[in-house]
Amino acid sequence: MSKLDSEPRAWNNVGDFYAGRSVFITGASGFLGKVLIEKLLHDCPKVKNIYALLRTKGSVPAQARLTQLLESRAFDRIRRIQPSLFKKVKVIRGDTTFEALGISASDLEILKKDVSIVVHSAATIRFDEPLKRATRINVTATKRVLELALQLKDLKAFVHVSTAYCNQTKINIKESVYPELLTPEKLMSLSDDLNDEMLESLTPHLFGNRPSSYHYTKAMAENLVKSYTDRVPVGIVRPSIITASLNDPMPGWIDNYNGPSGYLVVAGAGILRAMLVDGEKICDAIPVDIVANTIITTAWHVSNRHQAQKRRTEEGKSKEVTPSSSKVTEPFVVNCISGQINPITWEEIRSLSHPWLVKYPPTQIFRYPGPYFVSNKTLHKLLVGLEHDLPTYVIDLLFKALGHSPMLGPIYQKVHRTTMALEYFTKNEWIYRTENFQALNNSLSSEDKRRFVIDVKKIDWRKYMENYVLGVRHYLLNEDPNSIEAAKTKLDLLYYGTQATKVSVAGISAYVAYKIISWRRNMRN
């Protein structure tokens, strides 16, 4: 029996915990946020309200953005099964970068009285974000959400969404918060006092081996969350590379080009031909619905843990005995990863996806799919020159001659920027401890295990990659399923045309070589 199993619970079932309670979510408009809301509506239908913090974006007000959010295809089954559930999702106008989150006094009163669970998922995930801005969005905003949580009259759980990659400086990453050189308060103070240039000059000393401000500020946010543990029932969920859904809201659902999703787009179109990857390294992919389920169940566990601690404290007081610990001092941290439980390597991502990219090709195809994964930089440069740069030069030269703007150059510039940003993750891997993650799964009832799948062992990567490729085609590229056969015909023609070209080039090369050898022989004679 795990430690989690042995703890007495106020709520045995996850659904019972959420029944009649309201949830406040930041980052609701993101990929994970949509799935989290959908899962709460579908599998915790007795949830009272879901408050989404949304800001005005451009000319689109917060309420209109909520309408757009709920029009996402992520909510197709809610629309089909019980559309009345949408009434539970309400907008809170605000912005995490504003003082007090920019929430109005009237909305704040509503939250104080009604909200019991807080999920803080909002963050900037840009790797090239200046440290000042990354600190404001990832650290200062976290403090503001924590301060809001302190004002809630019936707070049961606060779940902070972090990243598995905020502690790459460690060899064996535990499910605990690691201290940093600076305190979060000191970083926020420096960010306020120093200009961008001065703050950036400190990054070599602050980041360590971390590749970006994103990873550093997420680690600092964890330390900030930890400092509130004695006042707030806290959980931290650290997902690795969030990928298309395993089951919910439907298999293969995806709405962004991050990580393997972008790879499947450019590889499927035949654009990407060479990528600097150590194919034997683990691609720590984690389906988005497993992450959402982990957040939902972590809040349930954190609240149970907090209630159990309160009971122990009260029992100690009634017996006039000082309990061993009257307060929880460490947040409940979950490394939400697949690598140490059910690993898939980068080479397996390539090899398992290739048959499906051929079976379900996009309608817009540049070349037959066939990317090379190489770990040698020199070989990679050679392949990029032959497979990317040379075709780009020839085709864009032709476009210019016909009076058109270059087509391939801008595409490959974006592809190269993206793949370069991923190199740190495609050439390295990390070892994670997962005791809490696996114990959390074991603590669920059989019904909750079915509703809130967090068991990574259940992923069949071959089937998952088929659904992923179909999801990219259907949800990301918005291609009609009925267009698959026409696309396959086009791909076949492209394949045979490519093979014929290769044979022709080989034949011409052999003929030229033969003529050169014959000429040299004649010259000698």
PDB file of C-alpha atoms in Angstrom, residues 41-42 45 75-88:
ATOM      1  CA  LEU A  41     -17.587  19.392 -17.672  1.00  0.00           C
ATOM      2  CA  HIS A  42     -17.707  15.848 -19.025  1.00  0.00           C
ATOM      3  CA  PRO A  45     -20.725  17.261 -14.429  1.00  0.00           C
ATOM      4  CA  PHE A  75     -15.938  20.703 -26.929  1.00  0.00           C
ATOM      5  CA  ASP A  76     -17.665  18.720 -29.691  1.00  0.00           C
ATOM      6  CA  ARG A  77     -18.837  15.930 -27.396  1.00  0.00           C
ATOM      7  CA  ILE A  78     -20.200  18.406 -24.820  1.00  0.00           C
ATOM      8  CA  ARG A  79     -22.167  20.073 -27.636  1.00  0.00           C
ATOM      9  CA  ARG A  80     -23.413  16.659 -28.705  1.00  0.00           C
ATOM     10  CA  ILE A  81     -24.210  15.165 -25.294  1.00  0.00           C
ATOM     11  CA  GLN A  82     -25.195  18.011 -22.943  1.00  0.00           C
ATOM     12  CA  PRO A  83     -24.714  21.556 -24.268  1.00  0.00           C
ATOM     13  CA  SER A  84     -26.426  23.004 -21.186  1.00  0.00           C
ATOM     14  CA  LEU A  85     -23.160  22.350 -19.305  1.00  0.00           C
ATOM     15  CA  PHE A  86     -21.602  25.330 -21.098  1.00  0.00           C
ATOM     16  CA  LYS A  87     -23.597  27.597 -18.761  1.00  0.00           C
ATOM     17  CA  LYS A  88     -21.247  26.559 -15.977  1.00  0.00           C
TER      18      LYS A  88
END
